[in-house]
Short mmCIF file of C-alpha atoms in Angstrom, two decimals:
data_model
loop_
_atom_site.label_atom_id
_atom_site.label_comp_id
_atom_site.label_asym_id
_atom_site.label_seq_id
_atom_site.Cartn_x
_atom_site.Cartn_y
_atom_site.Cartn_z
CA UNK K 1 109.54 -61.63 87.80
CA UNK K 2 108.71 -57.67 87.06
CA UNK K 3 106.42 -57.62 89.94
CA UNK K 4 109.29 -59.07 92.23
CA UNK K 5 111.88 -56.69 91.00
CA UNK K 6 109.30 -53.40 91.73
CA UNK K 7 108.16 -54.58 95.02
CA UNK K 8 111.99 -55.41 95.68
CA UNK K 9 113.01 -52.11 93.92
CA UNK K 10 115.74 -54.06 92.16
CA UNK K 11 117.06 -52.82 88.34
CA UNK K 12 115.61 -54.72 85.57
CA UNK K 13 117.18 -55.15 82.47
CA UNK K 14 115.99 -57.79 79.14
CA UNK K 15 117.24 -59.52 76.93
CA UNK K 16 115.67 -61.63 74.09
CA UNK K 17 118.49 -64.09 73.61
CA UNK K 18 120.69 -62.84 71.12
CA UNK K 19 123.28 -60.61 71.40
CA UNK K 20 123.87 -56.70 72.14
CA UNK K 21 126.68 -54.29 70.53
CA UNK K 22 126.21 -52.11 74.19
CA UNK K 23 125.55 -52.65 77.48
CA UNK K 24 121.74 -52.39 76.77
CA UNK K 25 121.02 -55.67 78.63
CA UNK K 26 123.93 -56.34 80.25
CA UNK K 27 125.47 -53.67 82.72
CA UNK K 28 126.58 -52.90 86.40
CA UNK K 29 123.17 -51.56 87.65
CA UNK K 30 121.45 -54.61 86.61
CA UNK K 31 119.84 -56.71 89.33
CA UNK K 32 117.30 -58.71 87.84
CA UNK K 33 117.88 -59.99 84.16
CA UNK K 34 114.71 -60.84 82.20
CA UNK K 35 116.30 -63.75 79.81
CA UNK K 36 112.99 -64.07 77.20
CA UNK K 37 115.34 -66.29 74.72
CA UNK K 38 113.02 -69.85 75.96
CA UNK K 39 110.02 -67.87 74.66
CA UNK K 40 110.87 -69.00 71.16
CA UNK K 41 106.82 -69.76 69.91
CA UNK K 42 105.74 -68.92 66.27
CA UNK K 43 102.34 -69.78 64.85
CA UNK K 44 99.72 -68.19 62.58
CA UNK K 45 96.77 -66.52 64.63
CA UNK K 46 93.28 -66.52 62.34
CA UNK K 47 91.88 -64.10 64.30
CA UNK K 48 94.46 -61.33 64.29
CA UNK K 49 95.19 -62.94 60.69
CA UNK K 50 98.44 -62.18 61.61
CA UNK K 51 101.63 -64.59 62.67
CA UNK K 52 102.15 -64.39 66.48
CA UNK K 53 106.24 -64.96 67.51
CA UNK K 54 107.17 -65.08 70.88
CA UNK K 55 110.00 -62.31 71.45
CA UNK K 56 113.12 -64.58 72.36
CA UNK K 57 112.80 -66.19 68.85
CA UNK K 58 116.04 -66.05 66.74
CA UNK K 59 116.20 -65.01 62.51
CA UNK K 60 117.27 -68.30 61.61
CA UNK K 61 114.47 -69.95 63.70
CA UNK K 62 111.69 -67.55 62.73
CA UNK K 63 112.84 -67.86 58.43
CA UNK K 64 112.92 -71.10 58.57
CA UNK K 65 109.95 -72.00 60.23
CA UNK K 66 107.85 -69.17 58.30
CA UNK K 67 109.11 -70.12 55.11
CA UNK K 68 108.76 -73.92 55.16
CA UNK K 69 104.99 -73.62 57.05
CA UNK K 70 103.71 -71.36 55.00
CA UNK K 71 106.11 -69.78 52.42
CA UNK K 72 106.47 -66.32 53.89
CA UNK K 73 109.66 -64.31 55.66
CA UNK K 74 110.25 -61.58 57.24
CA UNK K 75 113.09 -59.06 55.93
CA UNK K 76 115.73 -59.25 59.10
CA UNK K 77 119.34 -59.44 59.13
CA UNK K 78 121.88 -62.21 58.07
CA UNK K 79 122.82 -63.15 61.72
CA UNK K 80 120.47 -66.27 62.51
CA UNK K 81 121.57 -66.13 66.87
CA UNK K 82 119.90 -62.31 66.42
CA UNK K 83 116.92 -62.43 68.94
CA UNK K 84 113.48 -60.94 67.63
CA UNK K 85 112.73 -58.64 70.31
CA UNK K 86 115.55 -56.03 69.69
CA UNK K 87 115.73 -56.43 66.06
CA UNK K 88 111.93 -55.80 65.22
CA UNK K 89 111.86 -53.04 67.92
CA UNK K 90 114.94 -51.05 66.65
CA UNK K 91 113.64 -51.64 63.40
CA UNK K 92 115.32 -54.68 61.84
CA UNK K 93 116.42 -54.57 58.14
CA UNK K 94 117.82 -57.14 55.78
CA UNK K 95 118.65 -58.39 52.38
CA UNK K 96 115.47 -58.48 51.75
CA UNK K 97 114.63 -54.66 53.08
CA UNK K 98 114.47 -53.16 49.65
CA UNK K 99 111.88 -55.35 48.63
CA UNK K 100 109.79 -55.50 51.45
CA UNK K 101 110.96 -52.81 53.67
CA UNK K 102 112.26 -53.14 57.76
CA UNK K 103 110.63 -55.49 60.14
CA UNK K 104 108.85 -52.88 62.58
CA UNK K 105 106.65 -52.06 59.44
CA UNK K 106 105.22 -55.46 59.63
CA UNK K 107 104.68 -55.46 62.94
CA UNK K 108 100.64 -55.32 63.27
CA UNK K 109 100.46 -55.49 67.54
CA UNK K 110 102.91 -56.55 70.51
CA UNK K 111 102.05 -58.27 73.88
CA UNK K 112 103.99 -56.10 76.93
CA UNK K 113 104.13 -56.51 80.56
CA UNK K 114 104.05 -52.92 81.39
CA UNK K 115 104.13 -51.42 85.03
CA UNK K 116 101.87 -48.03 86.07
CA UNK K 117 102.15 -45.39 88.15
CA UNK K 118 100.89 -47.32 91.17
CA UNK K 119 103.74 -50.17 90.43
CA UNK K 120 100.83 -52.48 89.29
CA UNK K 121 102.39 -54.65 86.92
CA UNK K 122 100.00 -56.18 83.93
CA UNK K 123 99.74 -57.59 80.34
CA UNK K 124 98.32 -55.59 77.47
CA UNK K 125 98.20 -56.12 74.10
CA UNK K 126 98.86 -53.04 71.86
CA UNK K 127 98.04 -52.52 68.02
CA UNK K 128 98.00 -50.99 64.76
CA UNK K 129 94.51 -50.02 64.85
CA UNK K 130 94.66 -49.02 68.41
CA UNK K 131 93.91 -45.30 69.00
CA UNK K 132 95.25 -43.25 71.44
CA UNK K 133 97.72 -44.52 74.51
CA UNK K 134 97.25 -48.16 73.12
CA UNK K 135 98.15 -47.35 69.69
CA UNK K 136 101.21 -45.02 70.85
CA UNK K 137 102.63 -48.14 72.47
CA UNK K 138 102.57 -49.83 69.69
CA UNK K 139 104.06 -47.30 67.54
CA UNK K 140 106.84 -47.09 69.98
CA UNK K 141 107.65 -50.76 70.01
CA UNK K 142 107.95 -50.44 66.14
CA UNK K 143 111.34 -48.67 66.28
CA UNK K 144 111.19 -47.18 69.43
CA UNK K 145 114.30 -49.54 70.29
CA UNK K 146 114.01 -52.58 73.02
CA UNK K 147 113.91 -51.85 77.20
CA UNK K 148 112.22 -48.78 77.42
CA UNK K 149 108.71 -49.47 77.66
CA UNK K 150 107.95 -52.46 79.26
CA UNK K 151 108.74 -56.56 78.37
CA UNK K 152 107.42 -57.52 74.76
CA UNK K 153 106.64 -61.00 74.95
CA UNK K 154 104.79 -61.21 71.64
CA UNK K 155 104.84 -59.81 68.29
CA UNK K 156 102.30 -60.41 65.70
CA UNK K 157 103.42 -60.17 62.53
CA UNK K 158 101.54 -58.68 59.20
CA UNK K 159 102.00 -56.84 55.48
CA UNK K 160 100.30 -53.40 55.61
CA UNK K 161 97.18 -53.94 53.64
CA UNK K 162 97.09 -57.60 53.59
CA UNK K 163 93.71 -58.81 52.86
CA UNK K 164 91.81 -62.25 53.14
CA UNK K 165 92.28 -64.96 55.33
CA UNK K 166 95.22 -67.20 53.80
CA UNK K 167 97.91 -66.90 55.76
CA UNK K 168 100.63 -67.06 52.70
CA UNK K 169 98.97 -63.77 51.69
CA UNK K 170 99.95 -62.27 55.46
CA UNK K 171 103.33 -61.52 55.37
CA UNK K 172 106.13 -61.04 51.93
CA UNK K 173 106.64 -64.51 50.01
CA UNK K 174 110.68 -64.45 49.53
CA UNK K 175 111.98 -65.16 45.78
CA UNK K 176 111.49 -68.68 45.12
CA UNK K 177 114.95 -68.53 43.92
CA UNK K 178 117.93 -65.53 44.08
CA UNK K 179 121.04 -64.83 42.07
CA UNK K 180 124.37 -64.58 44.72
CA UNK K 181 127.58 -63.32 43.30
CA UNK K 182 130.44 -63.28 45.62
CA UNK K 183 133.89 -61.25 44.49
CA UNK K 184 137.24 -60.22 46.48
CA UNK K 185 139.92 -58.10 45.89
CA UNK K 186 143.39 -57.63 47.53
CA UNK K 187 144.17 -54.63 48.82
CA UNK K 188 147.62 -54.70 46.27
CA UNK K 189 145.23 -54.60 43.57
CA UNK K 190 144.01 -50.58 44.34
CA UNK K 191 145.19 -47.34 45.22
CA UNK K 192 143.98 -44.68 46.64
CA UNK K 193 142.80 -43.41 43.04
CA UNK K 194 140.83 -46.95 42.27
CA UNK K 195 139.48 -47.52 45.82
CA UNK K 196 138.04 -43.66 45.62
CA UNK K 197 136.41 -44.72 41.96
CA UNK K 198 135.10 -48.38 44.37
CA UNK K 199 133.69 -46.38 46.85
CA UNK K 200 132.20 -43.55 45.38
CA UNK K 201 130.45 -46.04 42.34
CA UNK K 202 128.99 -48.40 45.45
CA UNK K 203 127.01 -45.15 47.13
CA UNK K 204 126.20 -43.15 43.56
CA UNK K 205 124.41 -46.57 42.73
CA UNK K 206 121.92 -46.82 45.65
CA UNK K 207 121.74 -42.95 45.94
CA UNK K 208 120.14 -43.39 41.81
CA UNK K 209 118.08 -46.07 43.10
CA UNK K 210 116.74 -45.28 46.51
CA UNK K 211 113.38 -44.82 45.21
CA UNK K 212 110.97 -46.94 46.38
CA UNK K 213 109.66 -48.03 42.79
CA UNK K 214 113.07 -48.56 41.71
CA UNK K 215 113.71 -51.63 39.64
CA UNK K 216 117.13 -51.94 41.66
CA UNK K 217 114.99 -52.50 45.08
CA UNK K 218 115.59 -56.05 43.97
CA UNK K 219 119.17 -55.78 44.53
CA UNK K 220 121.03 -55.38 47.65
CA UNK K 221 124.69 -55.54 47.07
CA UNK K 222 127.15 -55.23 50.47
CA UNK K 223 130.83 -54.00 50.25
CA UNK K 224 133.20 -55.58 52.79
CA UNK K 225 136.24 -53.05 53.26
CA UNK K 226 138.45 -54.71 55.75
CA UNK K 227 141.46 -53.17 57.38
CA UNK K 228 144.71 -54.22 55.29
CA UNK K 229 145.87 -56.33 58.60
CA UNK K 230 142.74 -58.55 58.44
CA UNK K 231 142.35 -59.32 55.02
CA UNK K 232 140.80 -57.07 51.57
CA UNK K 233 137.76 -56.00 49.81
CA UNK K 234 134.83 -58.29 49.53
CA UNK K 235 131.65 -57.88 47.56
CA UNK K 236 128.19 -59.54 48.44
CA UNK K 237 125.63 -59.04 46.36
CA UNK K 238 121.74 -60.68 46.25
CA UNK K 239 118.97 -60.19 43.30
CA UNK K 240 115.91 -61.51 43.12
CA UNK K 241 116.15 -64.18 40.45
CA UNK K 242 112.11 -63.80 39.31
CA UNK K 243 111.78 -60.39 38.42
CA UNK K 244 112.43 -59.58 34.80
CA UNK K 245 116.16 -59.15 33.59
CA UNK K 246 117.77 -60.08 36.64
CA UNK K 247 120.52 -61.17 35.70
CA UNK K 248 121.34 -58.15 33.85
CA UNK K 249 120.42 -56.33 36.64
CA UNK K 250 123.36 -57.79 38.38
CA UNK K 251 125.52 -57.46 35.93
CA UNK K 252 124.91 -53.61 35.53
CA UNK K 253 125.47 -53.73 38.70
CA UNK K 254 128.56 -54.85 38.82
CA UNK K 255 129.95 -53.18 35.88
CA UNK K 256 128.90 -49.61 37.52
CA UNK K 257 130.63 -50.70 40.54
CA UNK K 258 133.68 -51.93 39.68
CA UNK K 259 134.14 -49.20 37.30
CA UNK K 260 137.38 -47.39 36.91
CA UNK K 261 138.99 -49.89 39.68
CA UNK K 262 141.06 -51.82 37.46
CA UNK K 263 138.43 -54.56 39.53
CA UNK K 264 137.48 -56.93 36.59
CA UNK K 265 134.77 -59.51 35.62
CA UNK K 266 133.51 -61.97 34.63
CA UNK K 267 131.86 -62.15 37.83
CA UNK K 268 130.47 -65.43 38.65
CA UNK K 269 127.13 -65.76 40.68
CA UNK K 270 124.95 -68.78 41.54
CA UNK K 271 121.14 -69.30 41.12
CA UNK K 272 120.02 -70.52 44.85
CA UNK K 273 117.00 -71.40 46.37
CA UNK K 274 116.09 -68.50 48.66
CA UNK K 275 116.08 -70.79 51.81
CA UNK K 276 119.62 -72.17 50.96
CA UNK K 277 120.93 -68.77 50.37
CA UNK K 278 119.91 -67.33 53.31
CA UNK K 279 121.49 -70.19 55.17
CA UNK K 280 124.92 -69.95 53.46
CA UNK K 281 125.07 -66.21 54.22
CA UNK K 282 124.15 -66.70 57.45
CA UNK K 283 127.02 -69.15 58.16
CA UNK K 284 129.25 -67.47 55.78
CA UNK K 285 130.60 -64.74 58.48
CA UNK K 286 133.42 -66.12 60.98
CA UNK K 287 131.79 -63.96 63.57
CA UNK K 288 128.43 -65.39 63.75
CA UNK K 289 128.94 -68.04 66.07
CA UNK K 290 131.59 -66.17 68.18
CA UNK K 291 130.36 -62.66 68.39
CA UNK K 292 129.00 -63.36 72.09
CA UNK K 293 132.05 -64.02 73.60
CA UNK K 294 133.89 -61.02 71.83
CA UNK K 295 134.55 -57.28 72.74
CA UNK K 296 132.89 -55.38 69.77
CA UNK K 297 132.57 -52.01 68.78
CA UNK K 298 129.88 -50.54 66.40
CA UNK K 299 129.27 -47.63 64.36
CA UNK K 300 126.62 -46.97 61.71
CA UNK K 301 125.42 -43.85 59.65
CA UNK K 302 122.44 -43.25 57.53
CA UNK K 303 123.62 -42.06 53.88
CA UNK K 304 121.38 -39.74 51.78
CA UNK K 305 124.04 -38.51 49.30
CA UNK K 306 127.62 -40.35 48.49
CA UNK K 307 130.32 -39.65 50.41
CA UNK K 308 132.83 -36.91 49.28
CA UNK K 309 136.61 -37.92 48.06
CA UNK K 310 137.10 -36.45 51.54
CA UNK K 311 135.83 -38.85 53.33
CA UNK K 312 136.87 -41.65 50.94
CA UNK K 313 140.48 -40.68 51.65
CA UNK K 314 139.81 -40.51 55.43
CA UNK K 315 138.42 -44.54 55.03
CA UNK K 316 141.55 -45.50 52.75
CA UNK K 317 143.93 -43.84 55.35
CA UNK K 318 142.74 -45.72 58.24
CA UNK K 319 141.96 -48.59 56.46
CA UNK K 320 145.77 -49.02 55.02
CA UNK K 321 147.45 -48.06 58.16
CA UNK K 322 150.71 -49.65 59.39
CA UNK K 323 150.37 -48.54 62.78
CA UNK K 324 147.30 -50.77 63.89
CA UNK K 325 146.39 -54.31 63.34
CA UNK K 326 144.15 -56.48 64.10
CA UNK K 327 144.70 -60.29 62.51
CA UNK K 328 140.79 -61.55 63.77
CA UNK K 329 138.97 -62.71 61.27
CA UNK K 330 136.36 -60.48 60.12
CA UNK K 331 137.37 -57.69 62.18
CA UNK K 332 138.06 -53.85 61.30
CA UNK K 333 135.60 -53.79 58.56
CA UNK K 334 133.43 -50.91 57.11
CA UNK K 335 130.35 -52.74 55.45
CA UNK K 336 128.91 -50.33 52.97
CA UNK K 337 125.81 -50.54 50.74
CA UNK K 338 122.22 -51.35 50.90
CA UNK K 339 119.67 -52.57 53.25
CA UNK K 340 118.67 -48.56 53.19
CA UNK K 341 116.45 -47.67 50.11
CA UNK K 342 113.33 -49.33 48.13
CA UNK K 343 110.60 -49.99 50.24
CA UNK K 344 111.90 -48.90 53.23
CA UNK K 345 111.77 -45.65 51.83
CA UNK K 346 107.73 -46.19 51.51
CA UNK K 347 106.50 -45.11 54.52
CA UNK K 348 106.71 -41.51 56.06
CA UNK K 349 108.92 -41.40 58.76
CA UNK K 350 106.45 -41.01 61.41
CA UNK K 351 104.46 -43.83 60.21
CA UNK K 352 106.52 -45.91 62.55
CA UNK K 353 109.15 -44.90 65.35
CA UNK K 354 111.82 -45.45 62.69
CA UNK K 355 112.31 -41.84 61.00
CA UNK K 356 115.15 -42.75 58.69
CA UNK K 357 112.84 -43.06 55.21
CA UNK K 358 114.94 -40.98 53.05
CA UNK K 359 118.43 -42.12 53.14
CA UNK K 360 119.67 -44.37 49.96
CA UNK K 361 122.18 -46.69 52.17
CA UNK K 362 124.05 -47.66 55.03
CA UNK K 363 127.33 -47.66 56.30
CA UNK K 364 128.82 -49.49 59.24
CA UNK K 365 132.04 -49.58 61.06
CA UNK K 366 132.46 -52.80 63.39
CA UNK K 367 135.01 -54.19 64.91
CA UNK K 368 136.03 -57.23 67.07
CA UNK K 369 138.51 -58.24 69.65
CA UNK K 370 139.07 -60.61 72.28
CA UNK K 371 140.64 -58.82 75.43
CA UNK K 372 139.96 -56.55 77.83
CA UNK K 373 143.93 -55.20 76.74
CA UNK K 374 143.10 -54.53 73.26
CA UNK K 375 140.02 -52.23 74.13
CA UNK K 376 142.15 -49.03 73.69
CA UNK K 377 143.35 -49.86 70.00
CA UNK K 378 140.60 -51.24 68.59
CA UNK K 379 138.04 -48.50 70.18
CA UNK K 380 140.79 -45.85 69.41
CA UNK K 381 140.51 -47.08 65.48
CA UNK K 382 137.20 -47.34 65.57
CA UNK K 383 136.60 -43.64 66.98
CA UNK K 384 139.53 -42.04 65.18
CA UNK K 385 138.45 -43.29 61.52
CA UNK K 386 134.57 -42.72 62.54
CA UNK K 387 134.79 -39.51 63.32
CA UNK K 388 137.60 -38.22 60.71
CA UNK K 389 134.51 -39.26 58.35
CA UNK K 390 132.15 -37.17 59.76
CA UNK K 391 134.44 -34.40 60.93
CA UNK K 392 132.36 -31.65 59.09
CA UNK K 393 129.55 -32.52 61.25
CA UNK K 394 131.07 -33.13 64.89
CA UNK K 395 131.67 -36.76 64.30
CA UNK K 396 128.41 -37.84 63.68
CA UNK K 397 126.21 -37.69 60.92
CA UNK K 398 123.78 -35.02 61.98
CA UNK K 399 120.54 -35.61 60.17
CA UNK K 400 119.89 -33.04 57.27
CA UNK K 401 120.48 -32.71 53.32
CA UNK K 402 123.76 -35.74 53.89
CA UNK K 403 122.73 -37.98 56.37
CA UNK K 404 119.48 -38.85 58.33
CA UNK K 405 121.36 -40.58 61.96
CA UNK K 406 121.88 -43.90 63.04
CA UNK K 407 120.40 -46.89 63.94
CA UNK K 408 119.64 -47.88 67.61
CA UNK K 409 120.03 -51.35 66.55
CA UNK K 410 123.98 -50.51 66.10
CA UNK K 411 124.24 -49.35 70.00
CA UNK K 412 127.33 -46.58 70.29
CA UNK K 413 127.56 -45.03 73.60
CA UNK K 414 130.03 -42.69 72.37
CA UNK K 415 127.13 -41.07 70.79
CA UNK K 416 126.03 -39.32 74.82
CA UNK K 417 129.68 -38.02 75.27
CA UNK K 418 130.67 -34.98 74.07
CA UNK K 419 134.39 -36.20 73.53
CA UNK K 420 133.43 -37.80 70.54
CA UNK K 421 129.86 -36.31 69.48
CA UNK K 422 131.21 -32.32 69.10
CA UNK K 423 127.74 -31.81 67.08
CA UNK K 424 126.36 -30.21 69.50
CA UNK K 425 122.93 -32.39 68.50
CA UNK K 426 121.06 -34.56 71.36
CA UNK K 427 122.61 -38.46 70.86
CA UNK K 428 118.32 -39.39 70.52
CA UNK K 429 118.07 -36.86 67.49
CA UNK K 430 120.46 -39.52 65.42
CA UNK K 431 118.09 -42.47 66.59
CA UNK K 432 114.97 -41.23 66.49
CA UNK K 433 114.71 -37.88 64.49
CA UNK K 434 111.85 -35.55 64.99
CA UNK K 435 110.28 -38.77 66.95
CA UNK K 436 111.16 -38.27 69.65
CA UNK K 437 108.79 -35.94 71.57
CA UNK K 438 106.12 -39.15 70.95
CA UNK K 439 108.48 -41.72 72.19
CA UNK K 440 109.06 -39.55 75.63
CA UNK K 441 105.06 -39.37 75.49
CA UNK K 442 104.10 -43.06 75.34
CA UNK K 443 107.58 -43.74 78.22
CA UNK K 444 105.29 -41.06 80.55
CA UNK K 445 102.37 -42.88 80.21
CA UNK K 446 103.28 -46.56 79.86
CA UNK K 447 106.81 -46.66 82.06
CA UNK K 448 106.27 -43.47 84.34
CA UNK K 449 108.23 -45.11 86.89
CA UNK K 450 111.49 -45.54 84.81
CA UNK K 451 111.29 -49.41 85.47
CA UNK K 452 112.79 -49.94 82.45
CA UNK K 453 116.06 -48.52 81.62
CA UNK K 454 119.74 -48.18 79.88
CA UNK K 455 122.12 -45.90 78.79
CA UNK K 456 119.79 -45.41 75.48
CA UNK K 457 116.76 -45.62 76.41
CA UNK K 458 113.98 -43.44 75.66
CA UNK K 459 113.38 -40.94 78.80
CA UNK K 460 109.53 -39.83 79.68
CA UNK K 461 109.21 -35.80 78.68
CA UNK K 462 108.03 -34.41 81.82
#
């Protein structure tokens, strides 16, 4: 099919079968889309001692086949419909992240159908112990983001340093068993005094234990702010039930957080299988199943430090106005807290295309809809609330002593227009940091006819 569409000159776009916050795969100049969601293969491969999954595999698929063959994981995201190919290549992160740090850093080689200069199209196969243009390629595919370099039909999979032959002893072994605790509270239960205290306790927690020996990488704890229209304040939070004092790990946790709220325990939490848990959580969120068919809008920052009472007021304002609604479930929701920290904060940042390796936690506006009619209020919320947040720095957390960017896994292509990104900074600095210059390096040499292409992709330094 990619030697069809360049001796045709027709637009290529991929997808790997899950779903896309842009219009990465899916847009107007499109001609040819290369669906890879079939390619859904995983097996263990003795001699890269590594396990090989085909790029259109989805989470759900890939845990629980790795985990019931041969007891391992891989630390991805909740969403079990979320192809492989764009989460490992934007860099993929999970509940599991501070433990075992993002997918791309397991990612020991990929298989891509790459096209040269001459519009010869062929397979390669690209690793961590390549050198040179080979091993550029690969360091590009491991947060590089998906469609700029060529089709990845293959990842193989393996744990920095892994040694031996056994494949359990490849890739992280999940808990055997983890502590959930879920809590909610209505929005008539705070103020603007308590939901300040909420907020600013959730960040000061992972910013004091970002580090990647932290006892606390065993915890990743999500807040669920939802617009007053939709529904309150949820807390999610996951600890590894085998390391010592985890349950008081939790409840320290808990205590710190709720601090000050007038938010009070007991709160309850079940010991779960890891398996199940993952599986609950996955089916937990009303948008999982649906999010294909909706209009979304996505906006994510990097945090380094808390943020100020400023910005905490800017969040409550939006967050409690009377002027917007929207009654879908799920919807108009700032998810705040880890996946950020731990091990992820292991490797340098140009160790892998994926720069952001000092930041303590994440934050992410999102928001779904389901017509075309509603685009201008929910996208005006979105924007207005977004970039009231980061109004000190243009609208966008500019990567410094605060922040360190955004994730091209959370797609925002109000990030190129200068409307809404006043920073004056380049929309690839968020993504990609000082990694840039390499990334436009291996697009020269590996994509130098622009085959592959969207409104984020990586363009070749000429």
């Amino acid at each position: 099919m990619v030697r069809e569409a360049v001796r045709t000159g027709k637009r290529i776009s991929v997808r790997s079968g899950g779903h896309c916050y842009a219009d990465l795969a899916y847009h107007a100049e499109a001609e040819i889309i290369i669906d890879l969601s079939l390619m859904d293969g995983i097996h263990y491969d003795p001699h890269r001692r590594a396990f090989a999954v085909e790029s259109g595999a989805q989470l759900g698929h890939i845990y629980e086949t790795l985990f019931r063959g041969w007891g391992v994981t891989l630390p991805g995201g909740v969403c079990p419909s979320v192809g492989i190919g764009g989460h490992a290549t934007g860099g993929g992160h999970g509940l599991l992240s501070r433990q075992f740090g993002n997918v791309a850093d397991l990612i020991e080689a990929v298989e891509v159908v790459v096209v040269d200069r001459h519009g010869d199209v062929r397979t390669v196969v690209a690793s961590r112990q390549d050198t040179g243009r080979l091993n550029d390629l690969w360091w590009a595919c491991a947060g590089g983001g998906g469609g700029s370099f060529g089709v990845i039909t293959k990842f193989w999979f393996r744990t920095r340093g892994a040694t031996g032959h056994d494949p359990a002893a490849q890739l992280p072994n999940p808990p055997a068993e983890v502590l959930i605790s879920t809590a909610f509270a209505a929005w008539e239960q705070l103020d603007q005094a308590t939901f300040t205290a909420l907020i600013r306790n959730q960040c000061q927690w992972y910013v004091d234990h970002s580090a990647p020996d932290s006892p606390g990488a065993a915890l990743c704890g999500l807040l669920f702010v939802q617009h007053v229209s939709t529904g309150g304040i949820g807390m999610l939070t996951q600890v590894d039930a085998t390391v010592p004092g985890a349950e008081e790990l939790l409840r320290d946790y808990l205590d710190a957080v709720t601090a000050g709220t007038g938010i009070t325990g007991p709160f309850p939490f079940r010991r779960l299988p890891w398996l199940a848990s993952t599986e609950t959580i996955d089916t937990s969120n009303p948008t999982v199943m649906t999010n294909s068919t909706l209009r979304s809008g996505i906006k994510q920052a990097y945090l380094r430090e808390r943020f100020t009472d400023e910005q905490i007021g800017a969040i409550y304002r939006h967050m409690t106005r009377r002027d917007y609604s929207n009654p879908f479930p799920g919807a108009s929701l700032l998810q705040l807290g880890a996946m950020a920290g731990g091990q992820v904060n292991a490797l340098a940042p140009t160790d892998t295309a994926v720069f952001q390796r000092r930041s303590a936690l994440v934050a992410v506006l999102e928001n779904y809809w389901v017509t075309e009619a509603e685009d201008e209020a929910n996208l005006g919320w979105l924007r207005e609330l977004y970039g009231e947040v980061f109004a000190s720095t243009g609208g966008y957390p500019v990567p410094g002593e605060r922040y360190e960017g955004c994730n091209i896994n959370a797609p925002d292509p109000d990030i190129t227009d200068p409307r809404f990104n006043r920073s004056g900074v380049p929309w690839h600095t968020f993504y990609f940091g000082q990694n840039y210059p390499r990334l436009q390096r291996a697009k020269a040499h590996w994509d130098p006819g622009n085959h592959f292409r969207h409104s984020l992709s990586v363009t070749a330094d000429r």
